[in-house]
Amino acid sequence: MLTIKNLHATVGEEGLEILKGLNLEVKPGEVHAIMGPNGAGKSTLASVLAGKDGYEVTEGSVVFEGKDLLELETEDRAKEGVFLAFQYPVEIPGVSNINFLKTAINEIREHRKQEPLKAKEFMAKVRESSALVELDPKLASRSVNEGFSGGEKKRNEIFQMAMLQPKLSILDETDSGLDIDALRIVSDGVNKLKNENNAVIIITHYQRLLDHIIPDFVHVLADGKIVKSGPKELALELEEKGYDWLNAEKV
Amino acid sequence: MGYTEEELAKDLENQEYKFGFTSNFESDKAPNGLSEEIIRFISAKKEEPAWLLAKRLQAYEAWKEMTEPEWAHVHYDKPSFQDICYYSAPKQSKKYESWDDVDPEMKETMAKLGISLEEQQRLTGTAVDFVMDSVSVATSFKKKLNELGIIFCSFSEAVQDHPELVKKYMGTVVPSKDNFYAALNSAVFTDGSFCYIPKGVRCPMELSTYFRINEGGTGQFERTLVVAEKGSYVSYLEGCTAPMRDENQLHAAVVELIALDDAEIKYSTVQNWYPGDKNGKGGVYNFVTKRGLCERNAKISWTQVETGSAVTWKYPSCILKGDNSIGEFYSVAVTNNYQQADTGTKMIHLGKNTKSTIISKGISAGHSHNSYRGLVQIHGNAENARNFSQCDSLLMSDTSGAHTFPYIECKNNSAKIEHEATTSKIGEDQIFYCKQRGIDEEKAIGLIVNGYCKEVLNQLPMEFAVEAQKLLEISLENSVG
Ligand SMILES: Nc1ncnc2c1ncn2[C@@H]1O[C@H](COP(=O)(O)OP(=O)(O)OP(=O)(O)O)[C@@H](O)[C@H]1O
Ligand SMILES: [Mg+2]
């Protein structure tokens, strides 16, 4: 589904290199966890995959579902099925979540040459998706993320994921800010959305999320590269030992 | 608030000014220029009573002594008042009795504007008084309004049929010497609308007038007078579009609202006159004087969505004369390319316990300049007056400007005045967030801007709000930078 080869990316006007030859292969039905120290480039990877302005790919390739992802506009990547649950979800005052999602869904459907969703179908989907992550229905009609608590914002991201049903979801620290119950609820939601045709990349600092969403692979991203990959047990090891031993191992 | 994406997409397809077309009416027009003779010509054409001609001539004498105001934050080539045609009328001499009698070309024009009377009548229950080139050519729903004693007609008709009302109220809120453009209007106005709601009557439908500038080089001098008798209510809509034109067209309207004791007037405008091209060539000059007077417990609320005109100079105001009266001003002003807008309001608190609210949203894109200018004036007798003002500016580009000029004059210590102002740049993060959900940049801007203006758009009647939302999006195409 997703093949990243030797990806180098810089940020800002000075062209500071953040990703320094990253490789990653994600197949349908898989869950990948990416862990790594602060500032390693995890969110940068997510931004580059989503096509955020200000990041420049200087080398390497990203193929998504047979298409050169880097050639596509941000919105077209989304329409092709790439979804990013933001580490810091953005507030859009005055725009209701519902209106926002209706616009998004219909744009995506148009791309797939489908008719716009009827109001009734749309509302049924809203009910179903908000139930999935136990999102307070009131939040669905409030302005996008405006005045949401930190946890509500994260929950709202997964609500949107449920609404849009992407092929590839990148969850950037969706667990941070969630209380213990919310973590379980949101994880259950993600698990229910999982099937053999879609894939999830989970960026996290904590093993506890991976207790709920069991990854097929765990990768350590340090200094712009994947420095170690392993089965889910790797996360436990990281939790116990931190990242320093990896440096020692490299040396 | 629902608007369909398809409609929007259709509008967005057309990058050029949507309503840029002209229709070919033969005009019955005066020679260019302004003189006592021309004023007599206009008055005679309209078969006006002597008192009105006298009023016009007085205004003209006053105007000759006045100079154009320079204080607004706008720069433009001053119109040459001798090059303007002050009277032109579509040639059809007869008034329409029914919709079927209306000239097909005119129907087509209205259809292009997206405001066909048929549809308006069928879908919205709106009575429409369509003003084209200064003469009102179609009036509907008259009968129903008649039964309630509501008068809604062209200004000229009112002069003929209800001279006592016109004489009693005209010029009482905006005196003819009020300012340069008001004086000019008082001298040469050709037509406009008149509305009278009798005591205790709640007007059951939105009254709506669509203005349109049609003749090249025709100055437009509309005059609107709305009188709401004690305890009455009316919601009045005014919407404008103009065909594409090269030369600058001057528009200097006067609107007077009178809300007697316990009455309420809601006045909504969507203004979309030709703003000039991308390089700032052409476009309408819009110098308007709008003012309302509130008697005891009365309320006047102005809502405006301004996207058009090359230069706008407009301050819908409220004189809160009666105790407990309320004035409101909700405004969205969008400027793009080389447009300039200097707009705001004046809230004049004279009575006790008077309250005013000002919500202004300015959006500037391209090389445009957008200024808010507001005056809150609390007089000595205005015990316990309250004002809340919020003026937000949104910048879409680094080359555009937003300016805020709030003036507060307070002569009573019991007054409570709150003023909040913000200036922000449209968030790249917000646009990225939308794009990541599959929404392209233009639509994202549309969403964000409509969200930003929501408090104001919510004040508009539904069908107007939809139109206004689309206008905002069309006006801001390709505007982020
Ligand atoms: N727009 C930017 N301008 C300058 N530096 C940037 C920018 N974006 C990211 N960086 C830098 O790139 C590095 C990687 O940042 P990134 O956000 O990808 O880290 P991360 O792995 O997600 O960290 P965390 O675990 O703290 O979320 C950091 O040093 C950060 O300061
Ligand atoms: Mg991060």
Coordinates of N, CA, C and O in Angstrom, one line a residue, chain B residues 134-253:
Chain B
S134 N -33.0 53.3 -12.1 CA -33.7 54.3 -11.4 C -35.2 54.3 -11.5 O -35.9 55.1 -10.9
V135 N -35.8 53.5 -12.3 CA -37.2 53.4 -12.3 C -37.7 52.0 -11.9 O -37.3 51.0 -12.4
S136 N -38.6 52.0 -11.0 CA -39.1 50.7 -10.5 C -40.0 50.1 -11.6 O -40.9 50.8 -12.0
V137 N -39.8 48.9 -12.0 CA -40.5 48.3 -13.1 C -41.4 47.2 -12.7 O -42.2 46.7 -13.5
A138 N -41.2 46.6 -11.5 CA -42.1 45.5 -11.2 C -42.4 45.5 -9.7 O -41.5 45.6 -8.9
T139 N -43.6 45.4 -9.3 CA -43.9 45.3 -7.9 C -44.9 44.2 -7.7 O -45.8 44.0 -8.5
S140 N -44.7 43.4 -6.7 CA -45.5 42.2 -6.5 C -46.0 42.2 -5.1 O -45.6 42.9 -4.2
F141 N -46.9 41.3 -4.9 CA -47.5 41.0 -3.6 C -48.1 42.3 -3.0 O -48.4 42.4 -1.8
K142 N -48.4 43.2 -3.9 CA -49.0 44.4 -3.4 C -50.3 44.2 -2.7 O -50.6 44.9 -1.7
K143 N -51.0 43.3 -3.3 CA -52.4 43.1 -2.7 C -52.4 42.7 -1.3 O -53.1 43.2 -0.4
K144 N -51.6 41.7 -1.1 CA -51.5 41.1 0.3 C -51.1 42.2 1.3 O -51.6 42.3 2.4
L145 N -50.1 42.9 0.9 CA -49.6 44.0 1.7 C -50.6 45.1 1.9 O -50.8 45.6 3.0
N146 N -51.4 45.3 0.8 CA -52.5 46.3 0.9 C -53.5 46.0 2.0 O -53.9 46.9 2.7
E147 N -53.8 44.7 2.1 CA -54.8 44.3 3.0 C -54.4 44.7 4.5 O -55.2 45.0 5.3
L148 N -53.1 44.7 4.7 CA -52.6 45.0 6.0 C -52.3 46.5 6.2 O -51.9 47.0 7.2
G149 N -52.5 47.2 5.1 CA -52.3 48.6 5.1 C -50.8 49.0 4.9 O -50.4 50.1 5.1
I150 N -50.0 48.0 4.6 CA -48.6 48.2 4.3 C -48.4 48.8 3.0 O -49.0 48.4 2.0
I151 N -47.6 49.9 2.9 CA -47.3 50.5 1.6 C -45.9 50.1 1.3 O -45.0 50.3 2.1
F152 N -45.7 49.5 0.1 CA -44.4 49.2 -0.3 C -44.3 49.5 -1.8 O -44.9 48.8 -2.6
C153 N -43.7 50.5 -2.2 CA -43.7 51.0 -3.6 C -42.5 51.7 -3.9 O -41.6 52.0 -3.1
S154 N -42.4 52.2 -5.2 CA -41.2 53.0 -5.5 C -41.4 54.3 -4.9 O -42.5 54.8 -4.5
F155 N -40.3 55.0 -4.8 CA -40.3 56.3 -4.1 C -41.2 57.3 -4.9 O -42.0 58.0 -4.4
S156 N -41.1 57.2 -6.3 CA -41.9 58.1 -7.1 C -43.4 57.9 -6.9 O -44.2 58.8 -6.9
E157 N -43.8 56.6 -6.8 CA -45.2 56.3 -6.6 C -45.6 56.9 -5.3 O -46.7 57.4 -5.2
A158 N -44.8 56.7 -4.3 CA -45.1 57.3 -3.0 C -45.3 58.8 -3.0 O -46.2 59.3 -2.4
V159 N -44.5 59.4 -3.8 CA -44.6 60.9 -4.0 C -46.0 61.2 -4.5 O -46.7 62.2 -4.1
Q160 N -46.4 60.4 -5.5 CA -47.7 60.6 -6.1 C -48.9 60.2 -5.2 O -49.9 61.0 -5.1
D161 N -48.8 59.0 -4.6 CA -49.9 58.5 -3.9 C -50.0 58.8 -2.4 O -51.0 58.7 -1.8
H162 N -48.8 59.0 -1.8 CA -48.8 59.3 -0.4 C -48.0 60.5 -0.1 O -47.1 60.4 0.8
P163 N -48.2 61.6 -0.7 CA -47.3 62.8 -0.6 C -47.2 63.2 0.9 O -46.2 63.7 1.3
E164 N -48.3 63.1 1.7 CA -48.3 63.6 3.0 C -47.2 62.8 3.9 O -46.5 63.4 4.7
L165 N -47.1 61.5 3.6 CA -46.2 60.7 4.4 C -44.7 61.0 4.0 O -43.8 61.2 4.8
V166 N -44.5 61.2 2.7 CA -43.2 61.5 2.2 C -42.8 62.8 2.7 O -41.7 63.0 3.2
K167 N -43.7 63.8 2.6 CA -43.4 65.1 3.1 C -43.1 65.2 4.6 O -42.2 65.9 5.0
K168 N -43.8 64.4 5.3 CA -43.6 64.4 6.8 C -42.3 63.8 7.2 O -41.6 64.3 8.1
Y169 N -41.8 62.7 6.5 CA -40.7 62.0 7.0 C -39.4 62.2 6.2 O -38.3 62.0 6.7
M170 N -39.5 62.5 4.9 CA -38.3 62.6 4.1 C -37.4 63.7 4.6 O -37.8 64.8 4.9
G171 N -36.1 63.3 4.8 CA -35.1 64.3 5.2 C -35.1 64.6 6.7 O -34.4 65.4 7.2
T172 N -35.9 63.8 7.4 CA -35.9 64.1 8.9 C -34.8 63.3 9.6 O -34.3 63.7 10.7
V173 N -34.3 62.3 9.0 CA -33.2 61.5 9.6 C -31.8 61.9 8.9 O -30.8 62.0 9.5
V174 N -31.9 62.0 7.6 CA -30.7 62.5 6.9 C -31.1 63.8 6.2 O -31.7 63.9 5.1
P175 N -30.8 64.9 6.9 CA -31.2 66.2 6.3 C -30.4 66.4 5.0 O -29.3 65.9 4.8
S176 N -31.0 67.2 4.1 CA -30.3 67.3 2.8 C -28.9 67.9 2.9 O -28.1 67.7 2.0
K177 N -28.7 68.7 4.0 CA -27.3 69.3 4.1 C -26.4 68.4 4.9 O -25.3 68.8 5.2
D178 N -26.8 67.2 5.2 CA -26.0 66.3 6.1 C -24.6 66.1 5.6 O -23.6 66.3 6.4
N179 N -24.4 65.8 4.4 CA -23.0 65.7 3.8 C -23.1 65.8 2.3 O -24.2 65.9 1.7
F180 N -21.9 65.9 1.7 CA -21.8 66.2 0.3 C -22.7 65.3 -0.6 O -23.4 65.7 -1.4
Y181 N -22.6 64.0 -0.3 CA -23.3 63.0 -1.2 C -24.8 63.0 -0.9 O -25.6 62.8 -1.8
A182 N -25.1 63.2 0.4 CA -26.5 63.2 0.8 C -27.2 64.5 0.1 O -28.3 64.4 -0.4
A183 N -26.5 65.6 0.1 CA -27.0 66.8 -0.5 C -27.2 66.5 -2.0 O -28.2 66.9 -2.6
L184 N -26.2 65.9 -2.6 CA -26.3 65.6 -4.1 C -27.5 64.7 -4.3 O -28.3 65.0 -5.2
N185 N -27.6 63.7 -3.5 CA -28.8 62.8 -3.7 C -30.1 63.5 -3.5 O -31.0 63.4 -4.3
S186 N -30.1 64.4 -2.5 CA -31.4 65.1 -2.2 C -31.8 66.0 -3.4 O -32.9 66.3 -3.7
A187 N -30.8 66.4 -4.2 CA -31.1 67.3 -5.3 C -31.5 66.5 -6.5 O -32.4 66.9 -7.3
V188 N -30.9 65.4 -6.8 CA -31.1 64.7 -8.0 C -31.6 63.3 -8.0 O -31.7 62.6 -9.0
F189 N -32.0 62.8 -6.8 CA -32.5 61.4 -6.7 C -33.6 61.2 -7.7 O -34.4 62.1 -8.0
T190 N -33.6 60.0 -8.3 CA -34.6 59.7 -9.3 C -35.6 58.7 -8.9 O -36.8 58.9 -9.2
D191 N -35.2 57.7 -8.1 CA -36.2 56.9 -7.6 C -35.6 56.1 -6.4 O -34.6 56.4 -5.9
G192 N -36.4 55.1 -6.0 CA -35.9 54.3 -4.8 C -37.1 53.6 -4.3 O -38.1 53.3 -5.0
S193 N -37.1 53.4 -3.0 CA -38.2 52.6 -2.4 C -38.8 53.3 -1.2 O -38.1 54.0 -0.5
F194 N -40.1 53.0 -1.1 CA -40.8 53.6 0.1 C -41.6 52.5 0.8 O -42.1 51.6 0.1
C195 N -41.5 52.5 2.1 CA -42.2 51.4 2.8 C -42.8 52.0 4.1 O -42.1 52.8 4.8
Y196 N -44.0 51.7 4.3 CA -44.7 52.2 5.5 C -45.5 51.1 6.1 O -46.3 50.4 5.5
I197 N -45.2 50.8 7.4 CA -45.9 49.8 8.1 C -46.8 50.5 9.2 O -46.3 51.2 10.0
P198 N -48.1 50.2 9.1 CA -49.0 50.9 10.0 C -48.9 50.4 11.4 O -48.2 49.4 11.7
K199 N -49.5 51.1 12.3 CA -49.4 50.9 13.7 C -49.7 49.4 14.1 O -50.7 48.9 13.6
G200 N -48.8 48.8 14.9 CA -49.1 47.4 15.4 C -49.0 46.3 14.3 O -49.3 45.2 14.7
V201 N -48.7 46.6 13.1 CA -48.7 45.6 12.1 C -47.3 44.9 12.0 O -46.3 45.6 12.0
R202 N -47.3 43.6 11.9 CA -46.1 42.9 11.8 C -46.0 42.4 10.3 O -46.9 41.6 9.9
C203 N -45.1 43.0 9.5 CA -45.1 42.6 8.1 C -44.8 41.1 8.0 O -43.8 40.7 8.5
P204 N -45.7 40.4 7.3 CA -45.5 38.9 7.3 C -44.5 38.4 6.4 O -44.3 37.2 6.3
M205 N -43.9 39.2 5.6 CA -42.8 38.7 4.6 C -41.7 39.7 4.6 O -41.8 40.8 5.0
E206 N -40.6 39.1 4.1 CA -39.4 40.0 4.0 C -39.7 40.9 2.8 O -40.0 40.4 1.7
L207 N -39.5 42.2 3.0 CA -39.7 43.1 1.8 C -38.3 43.3 1.2 O -37.3 43.5 1.8
S208 N -38.3 43.1 -0.1 CA -37.0 43.1 -0.7 C -36.9 43.9 -2.0 O -37.8 43.9 -2.8
T209 N -35.8 44.6 -2.2 CA -35.6 45.5 -3.3 C -34.3 45.1 -3.9 O -33.3 45.0 -3.2
Y210 N -34.2 44.9 -5.2 CA -32.9 44.7 -5.8 C -32.6 45.9 -6.7 O -33.3 46.3 -7.5
F211 N -31.4 46.4 -6.4 CA -31.0 47.6 -7.2 C -30.0 47.1 -8.2 O -29.3 46.1 -8.0
R212 N -30.0 47.8 -9.3 CA -29.0 47.4 -10.3 C -28.7 48.6 -11.1 O -29.5 49.4 -11.6
I213 N -27.4 48.8 -11.3 CA -27.0 49.9 -12.2 C -26.9 49.3 -13.6 O -26.3 48.3 -13.8
N214 N -27.4 50.0 -14.5 CA -27.5 49.4 -15.8 C -27.0 50.3 -17.0 O -26.5 49.8 -18.0
E215 N -27.1 51.5 -16.9 CA -26.7 52.4 -18.0 C -25.3 52.9 -17.8 O -25.0 53.3 -16.7
G216 N -24.5 52.8 -18.9 CA -23.1 53.2 -18.7 C -23.1 54.7 -18.3 O -23.7 55.5 -18.9
G217 N -22.3 55.0 -17.4 CA -22.1 56.4 -16.9 C -23.3 57.0 -16.2 O -23.4 58.2 -16.0
T218 N -24.3 56.2 -15.9 CA -25.4 56.7 -15.2 C -25.2 56.8 -13.7 O -24.9 55.8 -13.1
G219 N -25.3 57.9 -13.2 CA -25.1 58.0 -11.7 C -26.4 57.4 -11.1 O -27.5 57.6 -11.7
Q220 N -26.2 56.8 -10.0 CA -27.4 56.2 -9.4 C -27.7 57.0 -8.1 O -26.8 57.0 -7.2
F221 N -28.8 57.5 -8.0 CA -29.2 58.3 -6.8 C -30.5 57.8 -6.2 O -31.5 58.3 -6.5
E222 N -30.4 56.7 -5.5 CA -31.6 56.1 -5.0 C -31.9 56.7 -3.6 O -31.1 57.2 -2.9
R223 N -33.2 56.6 -3.3 CA -33.6 57.2 -2.1 C -34.6 56.2 -1.4 O -35.5 55.7 -2.1
T224 N -34.3 55.8 -0.2 CA -35.2 54.8 0.4 C -35.7 55.4 1.7 O -34.9 56.0 2.5
L225 N -37.0 55.2 2.0 CA -37.6 55.7 3.2 C -38.4 54.6 3.8 O -39.3 54.1 3.1
V226 N -38.1 54.2 5.0 CA -38.9 53.1 5.6 C -39.4 53.7 6.9 O -38.7 54.2 7.8
V227 N -40.7 53.7 7.1 CA -41.4 54.2 8.3 C -42.1 53.1 9.0 O -43.0 52.5 8.4
A228 N -41.7 52.8 10.2 CA -42.5 51.7 11.0 C -43.2 52.5 12.1 O -42.6 53.0 13.0
E229 N -44.5 52.4 12.0 CA -45.4 53.1 13.0 C -45.2 52.3 14.3 O -44.7 51.2 14.4
K230 N -45.8 52.9 15.3 CA -45.7 52.4 16.7 C -46.0 50.9 16.7 O -47.1 50.4 16.2
G231 N -45.2 50.1 17.4 CA -45.4 48.7 17.6 C -45.4 47.8 16.4 O -45.8 46.7 16.4
S232 N -44.9 48.4 15.3 CA -44.9 47.5 14.0 C -43.5 46.9 13.8 O -42.5 47.2 14.6
Y233 N -43.4 46.0 12.9 CA -42.2 45.3 12.6 C -42.0 45.1 11.1 O -43.0 44.7 10.4
V234 N -40.8 45.2 10.6 CA -40.6 44.9 9.2 C -39.1 44.5 9.0 O -38.2 45.0 9.7
S235 N -38.9 43.5 8.2 CA -37.6 43.1 7.8 C -37.4 43.5 6.3 O -38.2 43.1 5.5
Y236 N -36.4 44.2 6.0 CA -36.3 44.8 4.7 C -35.0 44.4 4.1 O -33.9 44.4 4.8
L237 N -35.0 43.9 2.9 CA -33.8 43.4 2.2 C -33.4 44.2 1.0 O -34.3 44.5 0.2
E238 N -32.2 44.5 0.9 CA -31.7 45.2 -0.3 C -30.5 44.5 -0.8 O -29.6 44.2 -0.1
G239 N -30.5 44.2 -2.1 CA -29.4 43.5 -2.7 C -29.0 44.1 -4.0 O -29.8 44.6 -4.7
C240 N -27.7 44.1 -4.3 CA -27.3 44.8 -5.5 C -26.3 43.9 -6.3 O -25.4 43.3 -5.7
T241 N -26.4 44.0 -7.6 CA -25.4 43.5 -8.5 C -25.3 44.5 -9.6 O -26.2 45.2 -9.9
A242 N -24.2 44.6 -10.2 CA -24.0 45.5 -11.4 C -23.3 44.9 -12.5 O -22.5 44.0 -12.3
P243 N -23.6 45.3 -13.7 CA -22.9 44.8 -14.9 C -21.5 45.3 -15.0 O -21.2 46.4 -14.4
M244 N -20.6 44.6 -15.7 CA -19.3 45.0 -15.8 C -19.2 46.3 -16.6 O -19.7 46.4 -17.7
R245 N -18.4 47.2 -16.1 CA -18.3 48.5 -16.8 C -16.9 49.0 -16.7 O -16.2 48.8 -15.7
D246 N -16.4 49.8 -17.7 CA -15.1 50.3 -17.7 C -14.9 51.6 -16.9 O -14.0 51.7 -16.1
E247 N -15.9 52.5 -17.1 CA -15.7 53.8 -16.4 C -16.3 53.7 -15.0 O -17.1 52.8 -14.7
N248 N -15.8 54.5 -14.2 CA -16.3 54.5 -12.8 C -17.7 55.0 -12.7 O -18.1 56.0 -13.4
Q249 N -18.5 54.3 -12.0 CA -19.9 54.7 -11.8 C -20.1 55.2 -10.4 O -19.7 54.5 -9.5
L250 N -20.8 56.3 -10.3 CA -21.0 56.9 -8.9 C -22.3 56.4 -8.4 O -23.3 56.4 -9.1
H251 N -22.3 56.0 -7.2 CA -23.6 55.7 -6.6 C -23.7 56.4 -5.2 O -22.8 56.2 -4.4
A252 N -24.7 57.2 -5.1 CA -24.8 58.0 -3.8 C -26.2 57.9 -3.3 O -27.1 58.7 -3.7
A253 N -26.5 56.9 -2.6 CA -27.9 56.6 -2.1 C -28.1 57.3 -0.7 O -27.1 57.5 0.0

